[in-house]
Structures are given as structure tokens and as C-alpha cells.
Coordinates of C-alpha atoms and ligand atoms in Angstrom, one line a residue:
Chain A
M1 CA -43.6 -31.9 -26.0
F2 CA -40.2 -32.2 -24.2
E3 CA -38.7 -34.9 -26.3
A4 CA -35.1 -34.1 -27.6
S5 CA -35.1 -32.7 -31.0
E6 CA -32.6 -33.8 -33.8
L7 CA -30.6 -30.7 -33.0
N8 CA -30.6 -31.5 -29.0
I9 CA -29.4 -34.9 -29.8
R10 CA -26.5 -33.6 -32.0
N11 CA -25.7 -31.0 -29.3
R12 CA -25.6 -33.6 -26.8
K13 CA -23.0 -35.7 -28.5
I14 CA -20.9 -32.7 -29.3
E15 CA -21.0 -31.7 -25.8
S16 CA -20.0 -35.2 -24.4
L17 CA -17.0 -35.1 -27.1
F18 CA -15.6 -31.9 -25.9
R19 CA -16.0 -33.1 -22.3
I20 CA -14.1 -36.2 -22.9
L21 CA -11.4 -34.4 -24.9
F22 CA -10.9 -31.8 -22.3
L23 CA -11.0 -34.4 -19.3
L24 CA -8.1 -36.3 -21.6
M25 CA -6.1 -33.2 -21.9
A26 CA -6.1 -32.6 -18.0
G27 CA -5.5 -36.2 -17.4
L28 CA -2.5 -36.4 -19.3
L29 CA -1.1 -34.0 -17.0
I30 CA -0.9 -36.8 -14.3
L31 CA 1.1 -39.0 -16.6
P32 CA 4.5 -37.1 -16.8
V33 CA 4.5 -36.6 -13.1
A34 CA 3.7 -40.5 -12.5
I35 CA 6.4 -41.6 -15.0
I36 CA 9.0 -39.6 -13.6
L37 CA 8.2 -40.5 -10.1
A38 CA 7.8 -44.1 -11.2
I39 CA 11.2 -44.3 -13.0
L40 CA 13.1 -42.4 -10.1
T41 CA 11.6 -44.7 -7.5
Y42 CA 12.3 -47.8 -9.7
K43 CA 16.0 -47.0 -10.5
G44 CA 16.8 -44.6 -7.6
S45 CA 15.5 -46.6 -4.5
S46 CA 18.0 -49.2 -4.8
V47 CA 21.1 -46.9 -4.0
I48 CA 19.2 -45.0 -1.1
S49 CA 20.6 -45.9 2.2
M50 CA 21.8 -44.3 5.4
N51 CA 25.2 -44.5 4.0
F52 CA 24.1 -42.9 0.8
L53 CA 22.5 -40.0 2.7
F54 CA 24.9 -39.2 5.2
T55 CA 28.5 -39.8 3.8
S56 CA 30.5 -37.9 1.4
P57 CA 31.3 -39.1 -2.3
T58 CA 34.6 -40.9 -2.6
E59 CA 36.7 -42.6 -5.2
G60 CA 36.4 -39.7 -7.8
M61 CA 32.5 -39.4 -7.0
T62 CA 31.7 -42.9 -8.2
A63 CA 31.1 -44.1 -4.8
G64 CA 30.2 -42.9 -1.2
G65 CA 27.3 -40.8 -0.7
I66 CA 25.7 -37.3 -1.2
F67 CA 25.7 -35.5 2.2
P68 CA 27.7 -32.4 1.4
A69 CA 25.3 -31.9 -1.5
L70 CA 22.2 -32.3 0.5
I71 CA 23.3 -30.0 3.4
G72 CA 24.5 -27.8 0.6
T73 CA 21.1 -27.4 -1.0
I74 CA 19.5 -27.0 2.3
W75 CA 21.9 -23.8 2.8
L76 CA 21.4 -22.2 -0.6
V77 CA 17.6 -22.5 -0.2
S78 CA 17.4 -21.3 3.4
V79 CA 19.7 -18.4 2.8
A80 CA 17.8 -17.5 -0.6
L81 CA 14.8 -17.6 1.5
L82 CA 16.0 -15.3 4.1
F83 CA 16.7 -12.8 1.4
S84 CA 13.7 -13.1 -0.9
V85 CA 10.9 -13.8 1.4
P86 CA 11.4 -10.5 3.6
L87 CA 12.1 -8.4 0.4
G88 CA 9.4 -9.7 -1.6
V89 CA 6.6 -9.7 1.0
A90 CA 7.5 -6.1 1.7
A91 CA 7.6 -5.2 -1.9
A92 CA 4.1 -6.9 -2.4
I93 CA 2.7 -5.5 0.6
Y94 CA 3.8 -1.8 -0.9
L95 CA 2.3 -2.5 -4.1
S96 CA -0.9 -4.0 -2.6
E97 CA -1.6 -1.7 0.2
Y98 CA 0.3 1.5 -0.2
A99 CA 1.0 2.4 -3.8
R100 CA -1.1 4.7 -5.8
D101 CA -1.3 4.1 -9.5
N102 CA 1.4 6.4 -10.8
W103 CA 4.6 6.2 -12.9
F104 CA 6.8 4.8 -9.9
T105 CA 4.3 1.9 -9.3
R106 CA 3.9 1.1 -13.0
I107 CA 7.9 1.1 -13.3
I108 CA 8.0 -1.3 -10.4
N109 CA 5.4 -3.5 -12.0
L110 CA 7.3 -3.4 -15.1
A111 CA 10.6 -4.5 -13.6
I112 CA 8.8 -7.4 -11.6
I113 CA 7.3 -8.8 -15.2
N114 CA 10.7 -8.3 -16.9
L115 CA 12.6 -10.0 -13.6
A116 CA 10.0 -12.8 -14.1
G117 CA 11.2 -13.3 -17.7
V118 CA 15.0 -13.4 -17.4
P119 CA 16.3 -16.7 -18.4
S120 CA 18.3 -18.4 -15.2
I121 CA 21.6 -18.5 -17.0
V122 CA 21.3 -14.6 -17.4
H123 CA 20.8 -14.6 -13.6
A124 CA 23.8 -16.5 -13.2
L125 CA 26.1 -14.1 -15.2
F126 CA 24.5 -11.4 -13.3
G127 CA 25.4 -12.9 -10.0
V128 CA 28.9 -13.5 -11.0
G129 CA 28.9 -9.8 -12.1
A130 CA 27.3 -8.4 -9.0
F131 CA 27.9 -10.6 -6.0
V132 CA 31.0 -12.6 -6.9
L133 CA 33.1 -9.7 -8.7
F134 CA 31.7 -6.4 -7.7
F135 CA 30.7 -7.1 -4.1
R136 CA 33.8 -9.5 -3.8
F137 CA 32.0 -12.2 -2.0
G138 CA 33.8 -14.5 -4.2
T139 CA 32.1 -17.8 -5.3
C140 CA 30.1 -18.8 -1.9
I141 CA 26.9 -19.8 -0.7
L142 CA 25.9 -16.0 0.0
A143 CA 26.6 -15.1 -3.9
A144 CA 24.7 -18.2 -4.9
S145 CA 21.7 -17.6 -2.7
L146 CA 21.5 -14.0 -3.4
T147 CA 21.5 -15.0 -7.2
L148 CA 18.6 -17.4 -6.3
G149 CA 16.7 -15.3 -4.2
I150 CA 16.8 -12.5 -6.9
M151 CA 15.5 -14.9 -9.5
T152 CA 12.7 -16.2 -7.4
L153 CA 11.6 -12.7 -6.3
P154 CA 8.7 -12.3 -8.9
V155 CA 7.3 -15.4 -8.0
V156 CA 7.3 -14.3 -4.1
I157 CA 6.1 -10.6 -5.0
V158 CA 3.2 -11.8 -7.3
S159 CA 1.9 -14.6 -5.3
T160 CA 2.1 -12.4 -2.1
W161 CA 0.3 -9.7 -3.9
N162 CA -2.5 -11.9 -5.1
A163 CA -2.8 -13.3 -1.7
L164 CA -3.2 -9.7 -0.3
Q165 CA -5.6 -8.7 -3.1
A166 CA -7.6 -11.6 -2.1
V167 CA -8.7 -10.0 1.2
P168 CA -11.9 -8.0 0.8
M169 CA -11.7 -4.5 0.3
A170 CA -14.8 -3.9 2.9
F171 CA -12.4 -5.1 5.8
R172 CA -10.0 -2.5 5.1
E173 CA -12.5 0.1 4.7
A174 CA -14.0 -0.8 8.1
C175 CA -10.7 -0.3 9.6
W176 CA -9.6 2.7 8.0
N177 CA -13.1 4.5 8.8
M178 CA -12.7 3.5 12.6
G179 CA -9.2 5.4 12.5
A180 CA -6.9 2.7 12.0
T181 CA -3.7 3.5 10.2
K182 CA -2.5 1.6 6.9
W183 CA -0.3 -0.6 9.1
Q184 CA -2.5 -1.6 11.7
T185 CA -4.9 -2.5 9.1
I186 CA -2.5 -4.8 7.5
R187 CA -0.9 -6.2 10.7
K188 CA -4.4 -7.1 12.2
I189 CA -6.6 -7.7 9.4
V190 CA -5.0 -8.1 6.1
L191 CA -1.9 -10.3 7.0
P192 CA -3.5 -12.8 9.1
N193 CA -6.2 -13.4 6.4
S194 CA -3.6 -13.7 3.6
I195 CA -1.0 -15.6 5.4
S196 CA -1.9 -19.1 3.7
G197 CA -1.8 -17.6 0.2
I198 CA 1.5 -15.8 1.1
L199 CA 3.0 -19.3 2.1
T200 CA 1.7 -20.9 -1.3
G201 CA 4.2 -18.4 -3.0
I202 CA 7.0 -19.5 -0.6
I203 CA 6.3 -23.0 -1.3
L204 CA 6.5 -22.5 -5.1
M205 CA 9.9 -20.5 -4.4
V206 CA 11.3 -23.4 -2.3
S207 CA 10.7 -25.9 -5.2
Q208 CA 11.9 -23.8 -7.9
T209 CA 15.1 -22.7 -5.8
A210 CA 16.0 -26.3 -4.7
G211 CA 16.1 -27.5 -8.4
E212 CA 18.0 -24.7 -10.0
T213 CA 21.3 -25.3 -11.4
A214 CA 22.4 -22.8 -13.6
P215 CA 22.5 -19.9 -11.1
I216 CA 24.5 -21.7 -8.6
M217 CA 27.0 -23.1 -10.9
F218 CA 29.3 -20.0 -11.4
T219 CA 28.6 -18.2 -8.1
G220 CA 28.8 -20.6 -5.2
A221 CA 28.3 -24.5 -6.1
A222 CA 31.3 -26.6 -6.3
F223 CA 31.8 -29.7 -8.3
F224 CA 33.5 -31.6 -5.6
L225 CA 33.9 -30.4 -1.9
P226 CA 33.7 -33.3 0.4
Q227 CA 33.8 -31.1 3.7
L228 CA 30.7 -29.3 5.0
P229 CA 30.2 -25.5 4.6
Q230 CA 31.1 -23.7 7.8
S231 CA 29.5 -20.3 6.9
V232 CA 27.9 -18.4 3.8
F233 CA 31.3 -17.3 2.7
D234 CA 32.1 -21.1 2.1
Q235 CA 31.5 -22.8 -1.5
T236 CA 29.2 -25.9 -1.3
M237 CA 28.3 -29.0 -3.2
A238 CA 24.6 -28.9 -4.2
M239 CA 21.9 -31.7 -5.3
S240 CA 21.1 -30.2 -8.5
L241 CA 24.8 -29.6 -9.6
H242 CA 25.9 -32.9 -8.2
L243 CA 23.4 -34.6 -10.4
F244 CA 24.4 -32.9 -13.3
V245 CA 28.1 -33.6 -12.8
L246 CA 27.5 -37.3 -12.4
A247 CA 25.3 -37.5 -15.1
T248 CA 27.4 -36.0 -17.6
Q249 CA 31.1 -35.2 -16.4
V250 CA 32.3 -38.2 -14.3
P251 CA 33.1 -41.4 -15.9
G252 CA 32.3 -44.8 -14.2
V253 CA 29.4 -43.8 -12.0
P254 CA 27.0 -46.7 -11.7
E255 CA 24.1 -46.0 -13.8
D256 CA 21.5 -46.2 -10.5
V257 CA 23.3 -43.4 -8.6
P258 CA 22.3 -40.1 -10.6
Y259 CA 18.7 -41.5 -10.2
G260 CA 19.2 -42.0 -6.5
V261 CA 20.4 -38.3 -6.5
A262 CA 17.4 -37.0 -8.2
F263 CA 15.2 -39.3 -6.0
V264 CA 16.5 -37.6 -3.0
L265 CA 16.4 -34.2 -4.4
I266 CA 12.5 -34.8 -5.5
A267 CA 11.9 -36.2 -1.9
L268 CA 13.5 -33.1 -0.2
V269 CA 11.3 -30.7 -2.3
L270 CA 8.5 -32.8 -1.5
V271 CA 9.1 -33.0 2.3
M272 CA 9.6 -29.0 2.3
N273 CA 6.5 -28.6 0.5
S274 CA 4.3 -30.9 2.6
L275 CA 5.5 -29.0 5.7
S276 CA 4.4 -25.8 4.2
I277 CA 1.1 -27.1 3.2
A278 CA 0.3 -28.5 6.7
F279 CA 1.2 -25.2 8.0
R280 CA -1.3 -23.5 5.4
V281 CA -3.9 -26.0 6.4
Y282 CA -3.6 -25.2 9.7
L283 CA -3.8 -21.7 9.4
R284 CA -6.6 -21.9 7.0
G285 CA -8.6 -23.9 9.7
R286 CA -8.4 -20.6 11.6
K287 CA -9.6 -18.4 8.9
K288 CA -12.4 -16.2 10.0
W289 CA -14.5 -15.3 7.1
Chain B
M1 CA -23.3 33.5 21.7
I2 CA -20.5 31.3 20.9
A3 CA -21.5 28.7 23.3
E4 CA -24.9 28.6 22.0
K5 CA -23.5 27.9 18.5
E6 CA -21.5 25.3 19.8
M7 CA -24.7 23.6 21.1
T8 CA -26.4 23.8 17.6
N9 CA -24.3 22.0 14.8
A10 CA -22.4 19.0 14.9
V11 CA -21.4 19.1 11.3
E12 CA -21.4 22.0 9.3
T13 CA -19.9 22.3 5.7
I14 CA -19.2 25.7 4.1
G15 CA -19.3 26.3 0.4
L16 CA -18.2 22.8 0.1
N17 CA -17.0 21.6 -3.4
L18 CA -15.3 18.3 -4.1
W19 CA -14.0 16.7 -7.5
Y20 CA -13.0 13.3 -8.2
G21 CA -10.4 14.1 -11.0
T22 CA -12.2 16.6 -13.2
F23 CA -15.7 15.4 -12.2
Q24 CA -17.3 17.8 -9.7
A25 CA -19.4 15.6 -7.3
L26 CA -20.4 18.3 -4.7
T27 CA -21.1 21.8 -5.6
D28 CA -21.3 24.6 -3.1
V29 CA -23.0 22.5 -0.2
N30 CA -23.7 24.3 2.9
I31 CA -25.4 22.0 5.3
Q32 CA -25.7 22.4 9.2
V33 CA -26.5 19.1 10.9
K34 CA -27.8 19.7 14.3
K35 CA -26.5 18.2 17.4
G36 CA -28.3 15.1 19.1
I37 CA -30.7 14.9 16.4
I38 CA -31.3 12.5 13.2
T39 CA -30.8 14.2 9.9
S40 CA -31.8 12.2 6.9
L41 CA -30.1 12.6 3.7
I42 CA -32.3 11.9 0.4
G43 CA -31.8 12.1 -3.2
P44 CA -31.3 10.2 -6.5
S45 CA -28.5 7.5 -6.7
G46 CA -25.3 9.4 -7.9
C47 CA -26.2 12.7 -6.3
G48 CA -23.3 12.8 -3.9
K49 CA -24.8 11.5 -0.5
S50 CA -22.0 9.2 -0.1
T51 CA -19.6 11.6 -1.2
L52 CA -20.5 14.0 1.5
L53 CA -20.6 11.6 4.2
R54 CA -16.9 10.4 3.2
S55 CA -15.7 13.9 3.2
I56 CA -16.8 14.4 6.9
N57 CA -14.6 11.9 8.2
R58 CA -12.0 12.6 5.5
I59 CA -11.6 9.2 4.2
N60 CA -12.0 10.4 0.6
E61 CA -8.6 11.6 0.8
R62 CA -7.1 8.2 0.6
L63 CA -8.1 8.4 -3.1
G64 CA -5.2 10.5 -4.8
Y65 CA -7.3 12.1 -7.2
V66 CA -9.8 13.9 -4.8
R67 CA -9.9 17.6 -4.3
V68 CA -11.7 19.6 -2.0
E69 CA -12.6 23.2 -1.6
G70 CA -14.4 24.9 1.3
A71 CA -14.7 24.0 4.8
I72 CA -16.1 21.3 7.0
K73 CA -16.6 21.9 10.7
V74 CA -17.1 19.0 13.0
L75 CA -17.9 19.9 16.5
D76 CA -16.8 23.6 15.6
E77 CA -13.5 22.8 14.4
N78 CA -12.5 23.0 10.8
I79 CA -11.3 19.5 9.9
Y80 CA -9.3 20.8 7.2
A81 CA -7.0 22.8 9.5
R82 CA -3.5 21.8 9.3
D83 CA -3.1 20.3 12.9
V84 CA -6.1 18.0 12.5
E85 CA -5.1 14.4 12.9
P86 CA -7.7 12.2 10.7
V87 CA -7.3 9.3 13.1
Q88 CA -8.7 11.6 16.1
L89 CA -11.6 13.0 13.5
R90 CA -12.6 9.2 12.6
K91 CA -12.6 8.5 16.5
Q92 CA -15.5 11.0 16.8
V93 CA -17.0 10.4 13.5
G94 CA -18.1 6.8 13.1
M95 CA -19.3 5.6 9.7
V96 CA -21.8 2.8 9.0
F97 CA -22.0 1.3 5.7
Q98 CA -24.5 -0.1 3.3
R99 CA -23.2 -3.8 3.4
P100 CA -22.8 -4.7 6.9
N101 CA -18.8 -5.2 7.2
P102 CA -18.0 -7.1 10.3
L103 CA -14.1 -7.6 10.6
P104 CA -13.1 -11.4 10.2
L105 CA -12.8 -11.8 14.1
S106 CA -15.1 -12.7 16.7
I107 CA -18.0 -10.9 18.1
R108 CA -16.1 -9.7 20.9
E109 CA -12.8 -8.8 19.0
N110 CA -15.0 -6.6 16.6
I111 CA -16.3 -4.6 19.4
L112 CA -12.7 -4.2 21.1
F113 CA -10.9 -3.7 17.8
G114 CA -11.7 0.6 17.5
H115 CA -10.8 0.6 21.1
K116 CA -7.5 -1.1 20.8
I117 CA -6.3 0.8 18.0
H118 CA -6.9 4.2 19.8
T119 CA -5.3 2.8 22.8
P120 CA -1.2 2.5 23.1
S121 CA -0.4 -0.8 23.3
S122 CA 1.6 0.0 26.6
L123 CA -1.6 0.4 28.2
K124 CA -2.8 -3.1 28.9
V125 CA -6.8 -3.3 29.0
S126 CA -7.7 -5.7 31.7
R127 CA -10.0 -8.6 31.0
S128 CA -12.7 -7.4 33.2
E129 CA -12.5 -4.0 31.6
A130 CA -12.5 -5.4 28.2
N131 CA -15.5 -7.5 29.1
D132 CA -17.4 -4.4 30.5
I133 CA -16.7 -2.6 27.0
V134 CA -18.0 -5.5 24.9
E135 CA -21.2 -5.8 27.3
K136 CA -21.9 -2.1 27.3
A137 CA -21.4 -1.6 23.5
L138 CA -23.6 -4.5 22.8
R139 CA -26.5 -3.6 25.2
Q140 CA -26.7 -0.2 23.6
V141 CA -27.4 -1.9 20.2
L142 CA -29.7 -4.2 21.8
L143 CA -28.0 -7.2 21.0
W144 CA -26.4 -8.4 24.3
D145 CA -28.9 -10.6 25.4
K146 CA -29.1 -12.5 22.0
V147 CA -25.1 -13.1 21.5
K148 CA -23.7 -12.9 25.1
D149 CA -23.2 -16.7 25.2
R150 CA -21.3 -16.9 22.0
L151 CA -18.9 -13.9 22.1
K152 CA -16.2 -16.0 20.7
H153 CA -18.2 -16.9 17.7
R154 CA -17.1 -15.3 14.2
A155 CA -19.0 -12.0 13.5
I156 CA -19.9 -13.5 10.1
S157 CA -22.1 -16.2 11.8
L158 CA -24.5 -13.5 12.7
S159 CA -27.4 -12.6 10.7
L160 CA -27.3 -9.4 8.6
E161 CA -29.4 -7.4 10.8
E162 CA -27.4 -8.6 13.8
Q163 CA -24.1 -8.0 11.8
Q164 CA -25.1 -4.4 11.3
K165 CA -26.0 -3.8 14.7
L166 CA -22.6 -5.1 15.6
C167 CA -21.1 -2.6 13.1
I168 CA -22.8 0.1 15.0
A169 CA -21.8 -1.2 18.3
R170 CA -18.1 -1.5 17.4
L171 CA -18.1 2.5 16.8
L172 CA -19.5 3.2 20.4
P173 CA -16.5 2.2 22.9
V174 CA -14.3 5.1 21.6
K175 CA -17.5 7.5 22.5
P176 CA -18.0 9.1 18.9
Q177 CA -20.1 11.9 18.7
V178 CA -21.4 11.7 15.2
L179 CA -22.5 8.6 13.4
L180 CA -22.6 8.7 9.8
M181 CA -24.6 6.0 8.2
D182 CA -24.7 5.4 4.4
E183 CA -28.0 3.5 3.6
P184 CA -27.5 1.1 6.6
C185 CA -30.8 -0.7 6.0
S186 CA -30.8 -1.3 2.3
A187 CA -29.1 -4.9 2.5
L188 CA -31.4 -6.1 5.3
D189 CA -35.0 -7.7 4.8
P190 CA -38.0 -5.7 6.1
K191 CA -37.8 -7.1 9.6
G192 CA -34.1 -6.3 9.8
T193 CA -34.7 -3.0 8.5
E194 CA -37.5 -2.4 11.1
A195 CA -34.9 -3.5 13.9
V196 CA -32.2 -1.5 13.0
E197 CA -34.3 1.6 12.3
E198 CA -35.7 1.2 15.8
L199 CA -32.2 0.9 17.2
I200 CA -31.3 4.1 15.4
W201 CA -34.1 5.9 16.8
D202 CA -33.2 4.4 20.4
L203 CA -29.6 6.0 19.8
R204 CA -31.2 9.6 19.1
G205 CA -30.0 12.1 21.5
Q206 CA -26.7 10.2 22.4
F207 CA -25.3 10.9 19.1
T208 CA -25.7 13.2 16.1
I209 CA -26.8 11.0 13.2
L210 CA -26.6 11.6 9.6
I211 CA -28.3 9.0 7.8
V212 CA -28.4 8.4 4.2
T213 CA -31.6 6.6 2.9
H214 CA -33.5 5.5 -0.2
N215 CA -36.5 4.6 1.6
M216 CA -38.9 7.7 1.9
A217 CA -41.1 5.9 4.4
Q218 CA -38.0 5.5 6.7
A219 CA -36.7 9.3 6.2
R220 CA -40.1 10.3 7.3
R221 CA -40.6 8.0 10.3
A222 CA -37.4 8.1 11.7
S223 CA -35.6 11.5 11.2
D224 CA -36.1 15.1 12.8
E225 CA -34.8 16.8 9.8
C226 CA -34.5 15.9 6.1
A227 CA -31.9 17.2 3.5
F228 CA -32.5 16.7 0.0
M229 CA -29.6 16.5 -2.6
L230 CA -29.6 16.6 -6.4
L231 CA -26.6 16.4 -8.8
G232 CA -24.0 17.4 -6.2
E233 CA -26.2 20.3 -4.7
L234 CA -28.0 20.6 -1.3
I235 CA -31.5 21.8 -2.7
E236 CA -33.5 21.9 0.6
H237 CA -32.9 21.2 4.2
E238 CA -36.1 21.4 6.6
T239 CA -37.6 19.6 9.6
T240 CA -38.8 16.3 8.1
E241 CA -42.3 17.4 8.5
E242 CA -41.8 20.3 6.4
I243 CA -40.0 18.6 3.7
F244 CA -42.6 15.7 3.2
V245 CA -45.7 18.0 3.9
T246 CA -44.9 21.3 2.4
P247 CA -41.6 21.1 0.1
R248 CA -40.6 24.7 -1.1
H249 CA -38.9 23.1 -4.2
R250 CA -40.5 21.7 -7.0
K251 CA -37.7 19.0 -7.4
T252 CA -38.0 17.9 -3.8
A253 CA -41.7 17.3 -4.1
D254 CA -41.2 15.4 -7.4
Y255 CA -38.4 13.2 -5.8
I256 CA -40.6 12.6 -2.5
E257 CA -43.6 11.6 -4.6
G258 CA -41.5 9.0 -6.8
R259 CA -41.6 10.9 -9.9
F260 CA -37.9 10.5 -10.6
G261 CA -35.2 8.5 -9.1
Ligands
ADP301 N1 -14.0 7.0 -5.8 C1 -14.9 7.6 -7.0 N2 -14.2 8.1 -8.1 C2 -14.9 8.7 -8.9 N3 -16.0 9.2 -9.1 C3 -17.0 8.7 -8.1 C4 -16.3 8.0 -6.8 N4 -17.1 7.8 -6.2 C5 -18.3 8.5 -6.5 N5 -18.2 9.1 -7.8 C6 -19.1 9.8 -8.6 O1 -19.5 10.9 -7.7 C7 -21.1 10.9 -8.0 C8 -21.6 10.7 -6.7 O2 -21.6 9.4 -6.1 P1 -22.0 9.0 -4.6 O3 -21.4 10.0 -3.5 O4 -21.6 7.8 -4.5 O5 -23.7 9.3 -4.8 P2 -24.8 8.7 -3.9 O6 -24.3 8.0 -2.7 O7 -25.7 9.6 -3.7 O8 -25.5 7.6 -4.8 C9 -21.4 9.9 -8.9 O9 -21.5 10.5 -10.1 C10 -20.3 8.9 -8.8 O10 -20.1 8.3 -10.0
MG302 MG1 -24.4 6.2 -2.0

């Protein structure tokens, strides 16, 4: 009575076929990541040493280390974070918690979508026009970081907005009906319960920022600058640009060195990400609903 | 005369009309909710019961497309007067929802939340004072003995019945005069319903309670007066006994006997 019919058997075959197909597709995603990491480790790890990490490049960048570029990238990312995190989080809070659906809100949303779609080289040109020339910052960390910050704003805003929206409406209703203001509700209930989601957006932003080349190339990053930046008004070397330069512009660089630079860049991003992930896990452990 | 009037009505609406955009949800509602008793509000789904409740603490305003005409008096003050601060109004008029919605905090912090937001942060509440507030509120809702050993636990770990009692308890520290309850038992099982109903009856006299219910038996058992609404209008408002035994309107009788809704 309950045996499989011909049709059941056929459907079951189709079912497993698609299952395997989708599994393969998903599994394929691991491949590029694994290959990239493998090659970088294989070719790059041989050049990694204390000397490589902590000295300046020498002999027309064919020897020596990457210290100024490493420090430069940390500068660029940190200043960009200082700019885009407060701005992006504040904008997202406005859009999620205060904005009513009117033309003004719609224009802001449209601006964010468009900002996300602008290619990074266009951001670079904007950065030159706005920060280097108009505001007369010159080519420096500040100009480069502001350019990076603007470029990554949409990531921060959208991910923060999503995190805020994930907090159930019933919590807000409860607060408002007790007489809490919007800000009291946000500070005591909404933010504490969305902070891990907000951090996810910041992690994404850190990764994106550390690897960008185009937006910093004309705004603040230098090809070769053996001394470390002293303030945000100095130019600086950066890992991403250094990699590009070594790989394409400088003759006589030993083959393994660019891989070493890439290895350090990826490691830097991974370390920053792991820190934020650890922080997130810690916060999630305290989540109360 | 005036003093006597003050004694009688805790909430009064005068020619209240309310629109969501172009849709009129309340039409010329005149209701007088007497002080210190339990008034139940019945009527088919969508007739505007929740809307009426949400007008009384002015929470409807946060929707930009709501328009109100007429007046609502709470404790004899027009709540739409220019100098009325909604925060102060909501302190006096507490709301309990259909689904228990404790905040994602501990049991203790849930009770203290309302008190904290209405206390200037410069005025530090001492620990023992806070303990007293928590104990008193939880005793009032008959929950103290059950939860006194786990005040630090998350509120969500309580049963639904206990959560709903907690949601009532958290209103009490700021000493509200009016409690609005929007179908407070409809998410609970029969035992929980009975327990919360008993609690509400227990609070009778200390607060003015306006309770929306779908449960005719509950309205009949546990309210002094009963108001019947239909399509945004208040059809009839009498003592509960009169509404259930000798309703004046045909529609009231039909609804109570379950012929529609
Ligand atoms: N936020 C809202 N926006 C638009 N219409 C609403 C809103 N809330 C309620 N309504 C409408 O107002 C009417 C009354 O709703 P409600 O007060 O929730 O009824 P009840 O609580 O009696 O079931 C319904 O027709 C409903 O669709
Ligand atoms: Mg309702």
C-alpha cells in the first residue's frame, strides 16, 4: 500500500540530483579561497621574517621589509573607521528608528544605493577633487581615509540598518508605551541588542578598506616613503599599493616578495576580523532574548 | 459638583473621531470609563477597540498618518491640550498587550525599567530602594514567591502567564492610575487565562482598568461595566449585567450570543 510508485522513484532521483548539484556549487566556493591561501602560504611564507615585517624597503624596494606599508594601512583603516562608523551608524539609526516614509527618507535611501554602486576609481577621483584639492588637505592620510570612508559608508549603513531592524518591534512598543523616549529606547534596548550585527558590518568594512588600492592611490598613498607617517596630514605607504607597485612597477623584485606582501595583507585582515568576531561572540553570549 | 465629577470618570472621550489616512477607524465615540472599576470593551475584530485604547495614551501619534478630532479627558484633563507631555500621560496610563512583551532584560530590570526612565539619572536609586520596588510590584501581581530566587534570570525564561503578569507588574512602580489592557489573556492557555483574570480582578479598586476582550465569559465574569463597539462606533455601554441580560440594541444581543464576530 505504501510502496514507492514509479513516479516516486523518479522524483527521488531528480531530488538527489539537484541536491548534489547545489552542494557542488556551494562547495566550489571553498576552492578559490583554499587555492589563494595555499599559494600565498606556499610562496609567501618563505620571505616572512621579523626583518621583513619591521624594516623599511631598501635598494629600490627590491630588498628590505614592508614596515611603513604595514603601519600605513593600519593608519588608513583606522582613520577611515573613525569617520565612517560614527557617521554610518548614526545615519542607520535615523533611518531605522526615526525616519518616516516620506520623500526625504526616500532620497536618502536612493543616495545610499547609488553610493554603493559607484566604482572605486570614481571615488578616487572624487577624493582628489574634494579632499585633496577643494579642502586643500593635499595628498595625505586624511584625504585617503575620508575617500575610503565614504566608499564604505553604504556597507556600514545597510548592515547597521539590518541589525537594528532585527530587534523585534514589540520591544520598542513596550518602551514607548511606558513613556520612554525614542532615544531611551534606542540606548537601553535597541542598541544593546543589535551591537553584534552592527559589528558585522564594521568587520566587512575593515576587510574592504584594507585591500582597496584605487581610492588611496591619488589621495594619500605613496609609492615609496621609508619614514613612518607622523600625523594624518602626512603621506604614507600602504600594503595594497605596495603590492601593486612591487608586482608591476619595479624591476628586479624577487618573485616571492609580492606573495609575502599579499600574505601579510590577508593575515592583517584576518586578524582584525577575528578580533571583531571574538568580540561579537562575547556580546552574543550576553544576548537576552 | 466639580469634585464629584472628578470622582467618577477616569477616562472620557468626547466626540472622538480618528482616521488612519483616509480610513475612519473611530466615529463619534463618547465613552465614560468610571474610576476604580473594571470596564470591558467588546466587539468584533477590526471594530476599533485597540485604536481606542491606543488613543488614550496617545501612542497612535507616532504613526504620521493618524488624525484625531474631538477630545479625550484622562483624570479630567484634556490630553490633547497643548501643554500635555505624552511621557507624563503614559506614566499615568499603562498599557498591557495581547502578546506578553517583556523586555530583553532580567526580571528585576524589567520591573525597574519604567521607574528608571522616569527618574532623572542624577537621582541615584539605592539598591535597597530598588529591591523594595521590585518586591512590591511583584507581590502586587502575585508573582513574588515564584520568582524571588531568580530575579536575575531573563524575563523570557518565564512562562507566558508569568510574563504577562510581569508586564503588568512593570507598570506599577510609576504608580499609574489607569491600566489599558488589549486582550491580555488571548495568548495564554486556559489556566494562564484564569490566573491573569484573577490578578486583574485583584487589582480592581486600585486602578481604573479598561480591558479589551474577545472572551464573552471573561467580560461577563470579570468586569463591572461593559461597552460594545461596532465598526468604529460605540453602540452600547452599561453595567455588565445589563449588557448581558437585557441588551438594548439588537446588534449587541446578536454579538453576545455569538451570531456574528
Ligand atoms: N496602524 C494602522 N494603520 C491603518 N489602519 C489601521 C491601523 N491599525 C488599525 N487599523 C484599522 O483600523 C480598524 C480598527 O482596528 P483595531 O483598532 O485594531 O480593531 P480591533 O482592535 O477592534 O480589532 C481596522 O479596520 C484596522 O484595519
Ligand atoms: Mg485589537
